[in-house]
Every structure is written in C-alpha cells, then in structure tokens.
Amino acid sequence: MTAPPAKTPRGQLTNTGIIMDRPIASAMRRALEHTRAGDPAAATRAIQDALGNAGRSPARQAASKAAPPSAILPPPAALPPPAGAARPAPHPGPAIEGSARRVAPHDAPAAKGLRMRMGEAVDLLRQGAAARLSPGTAQPAARPDLPQGARWERLRFAAAAGARDYRLFVPALADARPAGLVLMLHGCTQGPEDFAAGTRILDHAQRAGLIVVLPEQTRGDNAQGCWNWFRPGDQAGTGGEAALLAELALDTARAHGVPQDRIFAAGLSAGGAMAAILGAERPDVFSAIAVHSGLPAGAARDVAGAFAAMRSGGAAGRPIRARSISFHGTADATVAPANGRAVFASATGRKGADRSGMTGRPWRVTRKADAQGRPAAEHWEIDGLGHAWSGGDPRGSYADPQGPDATAQMVRFFLA
C-alpha cells in the first residue's frame, strides 16, 4: 500500500493527476468566460498560460512565453508512471476474455466544481468550445453518413493484456468477403470518431471493401489519451498494449472472414509509433503498416527518451518486418521529420529510385522492394506539412486538407 500523496500550498498531488490550484482555477473561470463569448482561441491561451506557469517564478514565466506548447504529446508530468508502477483499474463491466461486446457510449463527465481533476476540466472546456465553433471546424461526434448496409458500432474488447472500447466499421459489400481489415490508431487527445473523420478512412474503406477497427485509448492508461509507445511493457508483442491491439485485430478479422495476410495497422503520431511497434513485433498478424508523423519502433524506452526522440529524431530502432509506408511533413515541429526517415530506414528491402511530384503540396517518395521486386516500403516526405494527416478532412483534428492524400496512398499500398 502506498503512502497518501502529500499536500502542497498550491495544490494537492494525486496518483492520477494534479488537483487544480487557485491560479489554475482562476484561469479555468476566464477560459469558460471566453468560451461562452465564442472565443475558443482565447480560452485555449488562458489554459496554456496557466499550465505553463504553474509553480514557476515570475522570471521563468516570462521566459517561457516564447516557447510554443507541444501540439499532441503531453508534457512529462502528464504522462503515466513507468512500467511496473501502479496503474488504474480497467474500465468496469463484465467481459469475456478475448471477446468483444457492445457497449453504450460513455456519458459526458459531470461537473465537480473547481476541484475537479485538470484532465476532466479541460475535457469539459473542450466540449463547450466545440459547441461554439463554426460548422466547418466543429469536432465530429455524430454518427457518420453511411451507405445502406454498412455498420458503425461501438464495442468493447477484453483479453489477457487488457481491455479497450473501439469503433467498428463494416462496409456494405456486394459479396460477403471483405478485402481486408485496417486497425487505425489515433494520436494523443484524439478519439475514434475524430480520427475517422480527419482521415476520411470510412469513405476509402467503403470503396475498397475494408473493415476498419478504431480502438480508443483511455485517460486512465494515459492522461492525454496517447498510446504508450515509449514504455517497455507496452512495446513487446506478447504483452501490454501491443499485444492487446494485435489480439483485437486478429479476433475481429476472424469474426468477419478476413484473410490472415490482409490485416493492416496505421496510426498518427503516438498511434503511428505504436503501428511501427506492431510492424516490428507482430508481423504474424499485420502484413503491412502505415506510420504518419510517428517514430520508429524502439525509439524510446522512457519519458525522457521519448521527448528526446521527438525533438531530434529517434535512431533506426528494431527492424520493421511487415511491409511499411510512412508519411512525414518537413514542417512538423512536434515530431522531428528525421523520425519518418528512421521508420523507412528500419524497413527491410532494397532501395529504389526516388520520385517527386505536386499534389496539393510538393512531395517526394522513396521506395524499397523485396527480393521479388514487390513493394516493401515507401516513405513520403511532404514539403511544408506540419503535425497533421496529409489530405485529411478539417472536421477532424490534426488534419491538413492539402494533398497528397495519405489515406488513399495507404490503402493503395496495403492492397498492392
């Protein structure tokens, strides 16, 4: 049994987060006022200033104003404890090990006053801000438009390695056999619905006859909803999140008659780093992977290493044994573009000729082929793209509408 967390004059530390102190509570009040006035940008600035200045001297507060916040991965204090530390209990509810069941959508968190945890307060603020945004930028939470015969379900999967809720898309098929299955892993702060909208994956999947599985990371397993790609216990293919995701994909594929060699994984940022791990550790399940704005497998084994790899680029990690396609923007200030090149370097195959073009933005693609000359790996470097899904739908977060269309290229590569 651990000792109770110590109280401080400015706030109360807990095992799961930080209870808001007075300056942050004041910032939250100001942010809510900005939200009600229809100015979510000002609300965001108020929160960022409060989080960045918490516990700092006035001199350090002034010095920090020039540093932009990380767009998608959390600050070190927000990340979960290392492997072996106590972790929150899994989502309650009966589930048969290794099976899926339907679940009701989660209820929105109820307001608990000014002493709610910071993550809950930010979630509530985000919901209030989304209601004030214009229709072209509102966060998509509603049911997507589906062709007749297609299915969009919310389910829960439980196995020895853990349990997660997920979204399942089954296209309307002329024949009963799907062309394949894609496991889509969202980035930090995102969710399945948001990621599906931003990547337009459902439209592409319907045209190609692909089943799509979109698991949801819990805030109990990572405070910012990131897949824990930097934690050794979640990097092994036989345990942790990597094993859970592989079992989810395999179980769903079996249930829908997907051929064993037609199971794929793709992800953005932290989700992309986890997809790289799946390609390195579980090629028995995934025949191809896509890594967008992510990092190579084994780029880090702790929080400090994760931030160092994000800033400077992780060395080529464990070899990716599945076929792989990667995308990275040259203007990505969150995950250094060197990481995309490291993903490509860790892929097997013989390097071929480069090709460049202009589809929305200028791009260059480098390819590798296997011994038989078939596509083994591709890397797309996109000029001027930041930390966002290329060719995405702006209704989703971290999506850049300018091309090239990463989802179209990914599906083309998977089915080649």
Coordinates of C-alpha atoms in Angstrom, one line a residue:
M1 CA 0.0 0.0 0.0
T2 CA 1.5 3.3 -0.9
A3 CA 1.6 6.3 1.3
P4 CA -1.1 9.0 0.7
P5 CA 0.1 11.8 -1.6
A6 CA 1.4 14.9 0.1
K7 CA -0.5 18.2 0.1
T8 CA 1.2 21.4 -1.1
P9 CA 0.3 25.0 -0.5
R10 CA -0.6 25.4 -4.2
G11 CA -2.5 22.2 -4.9
Q12 CA -2.9 18.6 -3.9
L13 CA -0.9 16.0 -5.8
T14 CA -2.6 12.7 -6.5
N15 CA -1.6 9.4 -8.0
T16 CA -3.5 10.2 -11.2
G17 CA -3.1 13.9 -11.8
I18 CA -3.0 17.3 -10.2
I19 CA -6.0 18.9 -8.5
M20 CA -6.3 22.5 -9.6
D21 CA -4.7 25.2 -7.5
R22 CA -6.1 28.7 -7.2
P23 CA -4.3 30.3 -10.2
I24 CA -5.3 27.4 -12.5
A25 CA -8.9 27.6 -11.2
S26 CA -8.9 31.3 -12.0
A27 CA -7.6 30.5 -15.4
M28 CA -10.4 28.0 -16.0
R29 CA -13.0 30.6 -15.0
R30 CA -11.5 33.0 -17.5
A31 CA -11.4 30.3 -20.2
L32 CA -15.0 29.4 -19.6
E33 CA -16.0 33.0 -20.0
H34 CA -14.1 33.2 -23.3
T35 CA -15.8 30.0 -24.4
R36 CA -19.3 31.4 -23.7
A37 CA -18.3 34.6 -25.6
G38 CA -17.5 32.5 -28.6
D39 CA -13.7 32.9 -28.4
P40 CA -12.2 29.4 -28.0
A41 CA -8.7 30.6 -29.0
A42 CA -8.6 33.0 -26.1
A43 CA -9.8 30.2 -23.8
T44 CA -7.0 27.9 -25.0
R45 CA -4.4 30.6 -24.4
A46 CA -5.7 31.1 -20.8
I47 CA -5.3 27.4 -20.1
Q48 CA -1.9 27.2 -21.7
D49 CA -0.6 30.1 -19.8
A50 CA -1.8 28.7 -16.5
L51 CA -0.4 25.2 -17.2
G52 CA 2.9 26.6 -18.4
N53 CA 3.3 29.0 -15.3
A54 CA 2.2 26.6 -12.6
G55 CA 4.9 26.5 -9.9
R56 CA 7.3 28.9 -11.8
S57 CA 8.9 32.1 -10.7
P58 CA 7.9 35.3 -12.5
A59 CA 11.2 35.3 -14.4
R60 CA 10.6 31.8 -15.6
Q61 CA 7.0 32.6 -16.5
A62 CA 8.2 35.5 -18.7
A63 CA 10.9 33.3 -20.3
S64 CA 8.5 30.5 -21.2
K65 CA 6.1 32.7 -23.2
A66 CA 8.1 32.4 -26.3
A67 CA 8.1 28.6 -26.3
P68 CA 5.1 27.0 -28.2
P69 CA 3.3 24.1 -26.4
S70 CA 3.5 20.6 -27.8
A71 CA 0.6 20.1 -30.2
I72 CA -0.2 16.5 -29.5
L73 CA 2.0 14.7 -27.0
P74 CA 1.6 15.6 -23.3
P75 CA 4.2 17.3 -21.0
P76 CA 6.3 14.8 -19.0
A77 CA 4.2 15.4 -15.8
A78 CA 1.1 14.3 -17.7
L79 CA 2.4 11.0 -18.8
P80 CA 1.6 7.8 -16.9
P81 CA 4.1 6.1 -14.5
P82 CA 6.7 3.8 -15.9
A83 CA 6.0 0.1 -16.4
G84 CA 5.8 -1.7 -13.1
A85 CA 4.1 1.2 -11.2
A86 CA 0.5 1.0 -10.0
R87 CA -2.0 1.5 -12.9
P88 CA -5.7 2.5 -12.7
A89 CA -8.2 -0.4 -12.7
P90 CA -9.6 -1.2 -16.1
H91 CA -13.0 0.0 -17.3
P92 CA -15.7 -1.7 -15.1
G93 CA -18.1 -4.1 -16.6
P94 CA -18.2 -7.8 -17.4
A95 CA -16.4 -9.0 -20.5
I96 CA -15.3 -12.4 -21.6
E97 CA -11.6 -12.6 -22.0
G98 CA -10.6 -12.4 -25.7
S99 CA -14.0 -11.4 -26.8
A100 CA -15.9 -8.3 -27.9
R101 CA -19.3 -7.0 -26.8
R102 CA -21.4 -4.0 -27.5
V103 CA -21.3 -1.1 -25.1
A104 CA -23.3 2.1 -24.6
P105 CA -21.5 5.4 -25.4
H106 CA -19.8 6.9 -22.3
D107 CA -21.7 9.6 -20.5
A108 CA -20.1 13.0 -20.6
P109 CA -18.3 13.7 -17.3
A110 CA -20.3 15.6 -14.8
A111 CA -19.1 19.0 -13.4
K112 CA -17.5 18.6 -10.0
G113 CA -16.8 22.2 -9.2
L114 CA -13.4 23.9 -9.2
R115 CA -11.6 20.9 -7.5
M116 CA -12.1 18.5 -10.4
R117 CA -9.0 17.0 -12.0
M118 CA -7.4 19.1 -14.6
G119 CA -8.0 16.5 -17.4
E120 CA -11.7 16.5 -16.6
A121 CA -11.9 20.3 -16.6
V122 CA -10.1 20.5 -20.0
D123 CA -12.4 17.9 -21.4
L124 CA -15.5 19.9 -20.3
L125 CA -14.0 23.1 -21.7
R126 CA -13.3 21.4 -25.0
Q127 CA -16.9 20.2 -25.2
G128 CA -18.1 23.8 -24.5
A129 CA -15.7 25.3 -27.1
A130 CA -16.7 22.8 -29.7
A131 CA -20.3 23.9 -29.5
R132 CA -19.2 27.5 -30.3
L133 CA -17.1 26.6 -33.3
S134 CA -18.3 27.1 -36.8
P135 CA -19.8 24.1 -38.6
G136 CA -16.6 23.7 -40.8
T137 CA -14.4 23.1 -37.7
A138 CA -16.7 21.5 -35.1
Q139 CA -15.4 18.3 -33.6
P140 CA -17.3 15.5 -35.3
A141 CA -19.1 13.3 -32.7
A142 CA -22.2 12.5 -34.6
R143 CA -22.8 9.3 -36.5
P144 CA -21.2 9.5 -39.9
D145 CA -23.2 9.2 -43.1
L146 CA -23.2 5.5 -44.0
P147 CA -24.2 3.8 -47.2
Q148 CA -27.2 1.4 -46.9
G149 CA -26.0 -1.9 -45.5
A150 CA -22.8 -0.5 -43.8
R151 CA -22.4 -0.8 -40.0
W152 CA -20.8 1.6 -37.4
E153 CA -20.8 0.1 -34.0
R154 CA -19.3 0.8 -30.6
L155 CA -17.9 -2.4 -28.9
R156 CA -15.5 -3.4 -26.2
F157 CA -12.7 -6.0 -26.4
A158 CA -11.1 -7.7 -23.5
A159 CA -8.1 -10.1 -23.4
A160 CA -5.3 -11.1 -21.1
A161 CA -3.4 -7.9 -21.9
G162 CA -6.3 -5.6 -21.0
A163 CA -9.5 -4.1 -22.5
R164 CA -10.5 -1.2 -24.7
D165 CA -13.6 0.2 -26.3
Y166 CA -13.5 0.5 -30.0
R167 CA -15.4 1.6 -33.1
L168 CA -16.1 -0.9 -35.8
F169 CA -16.9 -0.1 -39.4
V170 CA -18.2 -2.8 -41.7
P171 CA -18.7 -1.7 -45.3
A172 CA -21.7 -2.5 -47.4
L173 CA -20.3 -5.3 -49.6
A174 CA -21.5 -6.7 -52.9
D175 CA -20.1 -10.1 -51.9
A176 CA -19.7 -11.4 -48.4
R177 CA -15.9 -11.4 -48.2
P178 CA -14.1 -8.1 -47.2
A179 CA -10.8 -7.1 -48.9
G180 CA -9.0 -6.7 -45.6
L181 CA -9.0 -5.0 -42.2
V182 CA -7.3 -1.8 -41.0
L183 CA -6.6 -1.1 -37.4
M184 CA -6.5 2.7 -37.1
L185 CA -4.6 4.2 -34.0
H186 CA -5.4 7.8 -33.1
G187 CA -3.0 10.3 -31.8
C188 CA -2.9 11.9 -28.4
T189 CA -6.1 13.9 -27.4
Q190 CA -8.0 12.3 -30.3
G191 CA -10.7 9.7 -30.3
P192 CA -12.0 7.1 -32.8
E193 CA -14.8 9.4 -34.2
D194 CA -12.4 12.4 -34.6
F195 CA -9.7 10.3 -36.2
A196 CA -12.1 8.6 -38.6
A197 CA -13.4 12.0 -39.7
G198 CA -9.9 13.6 -40.1
T199 CA -8.5 10.7 -42.2
R200 CA -11.7 10.1 -44.2
I201 CA -10.9 6.4 -43.6
L202 CA -14.6 5.3 -43.8
D203 CA -15.0 6.7 -47.3
H204 CA -11.9 4.9 -48.5
A205 CA -12.8 1.7 -46.7
Q206 CA -16.2 1.6 -48.3
R207 CA -14.8 1.9 -51.8
A208 CA -12.1 -0.6 -51.1
G209 CA -14.2 -3.1 -49.1
L210 CA -12.2 -2.8 -45.9
I211 CA -13.3 -3.3 -42.4
V212 CA -12.0 -0.6 -40.0
V213 CA -11.3 -1.0 -36.3
L214 CA -10.6 2.2 -34.3
P215 CA -9.7 1.4 -30.7
E216 CA -9.8 4.1 -28.1
Q217 CA -7.1 4.8 -25.6
T218 CA -8.3 5.5 -22.1
R219 CA -7.3 8.5 -20.0
G220 CA -6.7 6.0 -17.2
D221 CA -3.9 4.4 -19.1
N222 CA -2.5 7.7 -20.4
A223 CA -3.6 11.1 -19.2
Q224 CA -3.7 12.6 -22.7
G225 CA -5.1 9.5 -24.5
C226 CA -1.7 8.6 -26.1
W227 CA -0.8 5.0 -26.9
N228 CA 2.2 4.2 -24.7
W229 CA 4.8 3.6 -27.4
F230 CA 7.7 4.7 -25.2
R231 CA 7.0 2.3 -22.4
P232 CA 8.9 -1.1 -22.5
G233 CA 5.9 -3.0 -21.1
D234 CA 3.7 -1.9 -24.0
Q235 CA 6.3 -2.4 -26.7
A236 CA 6.5 -6.2 -26.6
G237 CA 4.3 -8.2 -29.0
T238 CA 3.5 -10.6 -26.2
G239 CA 2.2 -8.2 -23.6
G240 CA 0.8 -4.7 -22.9
E241 CA -0.9 -2.5 -25.5
A242 CA 0.9 -4.0 -28.5
A243 CA -0.4 -7.5 -27.6
L244 CA -3.9 -6.2 -26.9
L245 CA -4.1 -4.4 -30.2
A246 CA -2.8 -7.4 -32.1
E247 CA -5.4 -9.6 -30.5
L248 CA -8.2 -7.1 -31.2
A249 CA -7.3 -7.0 -34.9
L250 CA -6.9 -10.8 -35.1
D251 CA -10.2 -11.5 -33.3
T252 CA -12.1 -9.1 -35.5
A253 CA -10.6 -10.4 -38.7
R254 CA -11.5 -14.0 -37.8
A255 CA -15.1 -12.9 -37.0
H256 CA -15.5 -11.4 -40.4
G257 CA -13.6 -13.8 -42.6
V258 CA -10.7 -11.5 -43.4
P259 CA -7.7 -13.4 -44.8
Q260 CA -4.7 -13.7 -42.5
D261 CA -2.5 -11.8 -44.9
R262 CA -4.9 -8.9 -45.2
I263 CA -4.7 -7.4 -41.7
F264 CA -3.1 -3.9 -41.6
A265 CA -2.3 -1.2 -39.0
A266 CA -2.0 2.6 -39.3
G267 CA -1.6 5.5 -36.9
L268 CA -0.8 9.2 -36.4
S269 CA 1.9 10.5 -34.1
A270 CA 1.7 8.3 -30.9
G271 CA -0.6 6.0 -32.8
G272 CA 1.9 5.9 -35.7
A273 CA 4.7 5.0 -33.3
M274 CA 2.6 2.1 -31.9
A275 CA 1.8 1.0 -35.5
A276 CA 5.6 0.8 -36.1
I277 CA 5.9 -1.4 -33.0
L278 CA 3.2 -3.7 -34.3
G279 CA 5.0 -4.0 -37.6
A280 CA 8.3 -4.9 -35.8
E281 CA 6.8 -7.2 -33.2
R282 CA 3.7 -8.8 -34.8
P283 CA 4.3 -9.4 -38.5
D284 CA 2.5 -12.7 -37.9
V285 CA -0.7 -10.6 -37.6
F286 CA 0.0 -7.4 -39.6
S287 CA 1.1 -7.8 -43.2
A288 CA 1.6 -4.0 -43.7
I289 CA 1.6 -0.9 -41.6
A290 CA 1.4 2.9 -42.1
V291 CA 3.1 5.4 -39.9
H292 CA 2.1 9.1 -40.2
S293 CA 4.1 11.7 -38.3
G294 CA 5.3 8.9 -36.0
L295 CA 8.5 7.4 -34.7
P296 CA 10.4 4.1 -35.3
A297 CA 9.9 1.1 -33.1
G298 CA 12.2 1.3 -30.1
A299 CA 12.8 5.0 -30.5
A300 CA 12.5 5.4 -26.7
R301 CA 12.1 3.4 -23.5
D302 CA 11.1 6.1 -21.1
V303 CA 9.6 9.6 -21.0
A304 CA 12.9 11.4 -21.2
G305 CA 13.9 9.3 -24.2
A306 CA 10.5 9.9 -25.8
F307 CA 10.9 13.7 -25.7
A308 CA 14.5 13.5 -26.9
A309 CA 13.4 11.3 -29.9
M310 CA 10.5 13.7 -30.7
R311 CA 12.9 16.7 -30.8
S312 CA 15.9 15.3 -32.6
G313 CA 14.7 12.0 -34.2
G314 CA 15.0 8.5 -32.9
A315 CA 17.7 6.3 -34.2
A316 CA 16.5 3.5 -36.5
G317 CA 15.1 1.1 -34.0
R318 CA 14.0 -2.5 -34.2
P319 CA 13.6 -3.7 -37.8
I320 CA 10.1 -3.4 -39.2
R321 CA 9.3 -6.9 -40.5
A322 CA 5.9 -6.0 -42.1
R323 CA 5.6 -4.0 -45.3
S324 CA 5.5 -0.3 -44.4
I325 CA 4.5 3.1 -45.7
S326 CA 5.3 6.3 -43.8
F327 CA 4.4 9.9 -44.2
H328 CA 6.1 13.0 -42.6
G329 CA 5.9 16.7 -43.1
T330 CA 9.1 18.8 -43.3
A331 CA 7.4 21.5 -41.1
D332 CA 6.5 19.1 -38.3
A333 CA 7.6 20.9 -35.1
T334 CA 6.2 18.2 -32.8
V335 CA 7.8 15.0 -34.0
A336 CA 11.0 15.7 -36.0
P337 CA 11.0 14.7 -39.6
A338 CA 14.1 12.6 -39.0
N339 CA 11.8 10.1 -37.4
G340 CA 9.9 9.4 -40.6
R341 CA 13.2 8.7 -42.3
A342 CA 14.2 6.4 -39.4
V343 CA 11.0 4.4 -39.9
F344 CA 11.9 3.9 -43.6
A345 CA 15.5 3.0 -42.7
S346 CA 14.3 0.3 -40.3
A347 CA 12.1 -1.3 -43.0
T348 CA 13.5 -4.3 -45.0
G349 CA 14.1 -4.2 -48.7
R350 CA 16.3 -2.9 -51.5
K351 CA 16.2 0.8 -52.1
G352 CA 14.8 2.0 -55.4
A353 CA 14.6 5.3 -57.2
D354 CA 13.1 8.5 -55.7
R355 CA 10.0 10.1 -57.2
S356 CA 8.7 13.6 -56.6
G357 CA 5.5 15.5 -57.5
M358 CA 3.0 18.1 -56.5
T359 CA -0.5 17.1 -55.2
G360 CA -1.6 20.0 -53.1
R361 CA 1.9 20.2 -51.6
P362 CA 5.2 19.2 -53.1
W363 CA 6.3 15.7 -52.1
R364 CA 9.0 13.1 -52.6
V365 CA 8.6 9.4 -52.2
T366 CA 11.4 6.9 -51.7
R367 CA 10.7 3.2 -52.2
K368 CA 12.2 -0.2 -51.3
A369 CA 11.4 -3.5 -53.0
D370 CA 11.7 -7.1 -51.8
A371 CA 13.8 -9.8 -53.5
Q372 CA 10.9 -10.4 -55.9
G373 CA 10.6 -6.8 -56.8
R374 CA 7.3 -6.2 -55.0
P375 CA 6.8 -3.0 -52.9
A376 CA 8.3 -3.5 -49.5
A377 CA 8.4 0.1 -48.1
E378 CA 7.7 3.7 -49.0
H379 CA 8.4 7.0 -47.4
W380 CA 6.6 10.2 -48.3
E381 CA 8.2 13.4 -47.3
I382 CA 5.7 16.3 -47.7
D383 CA 7.0 19.9 -48.1
G384 CA 5.5 22.4 -45.7
L385 CA 3.2 19.9 -43.9
G386 CA 3.1 20.2 -40.1
H387 CA 2.0 17.7 -37.5
A388 CA -1.2 16.7 -39.3
W389 CA -2.7 13.9 -41.5
S390 CA -1.9 14.9 -45.1
G391 CA -5.0 15.3 -47.3
G392 CA -7.3 15.0 -44.3
D393 CA -10.7 16.4 -43.5
P394 CA -10.5 19.6 -41.4
R395 CA -13.6 18.5 -39.5
G396 CA -11.2 16.2 -37.6
S397 CA -8.3 17.4 -35.5
Y398 CA -4.7 17.3 -36.8
A399 CA -5.8 17.0 -40.4
D400 CA -4.4 19.1 -43.3
P401 CA -6.7 19.3 -46.3
Q402 CA -3.9 19.8 -48.8
G403 CA -2.6 16.8 -50.5
P404 CA -1.2 14.3 -51.1
D405 CA -4.0 12.1 -49.8
A406 CA -2.2 9.9 -47.3
T407 CA -5.3 7.7 -46.8
A408 CA -5.6 6.9 -50.5
Q409 CA -1.9 6.1 -50.8
M410 CA -2.0 4.0 -47.7
V411 CA -4.9 1.9 -48.9
R412 CA -3.3 1.6 -52.4
F413 CA -0.1 0.3 -50.7
F414 CA -1.9 -2.1 -48.4
L415 CA -3.8 -3.8 -51.2
A416 CA -0.9 -3.9 -53.7

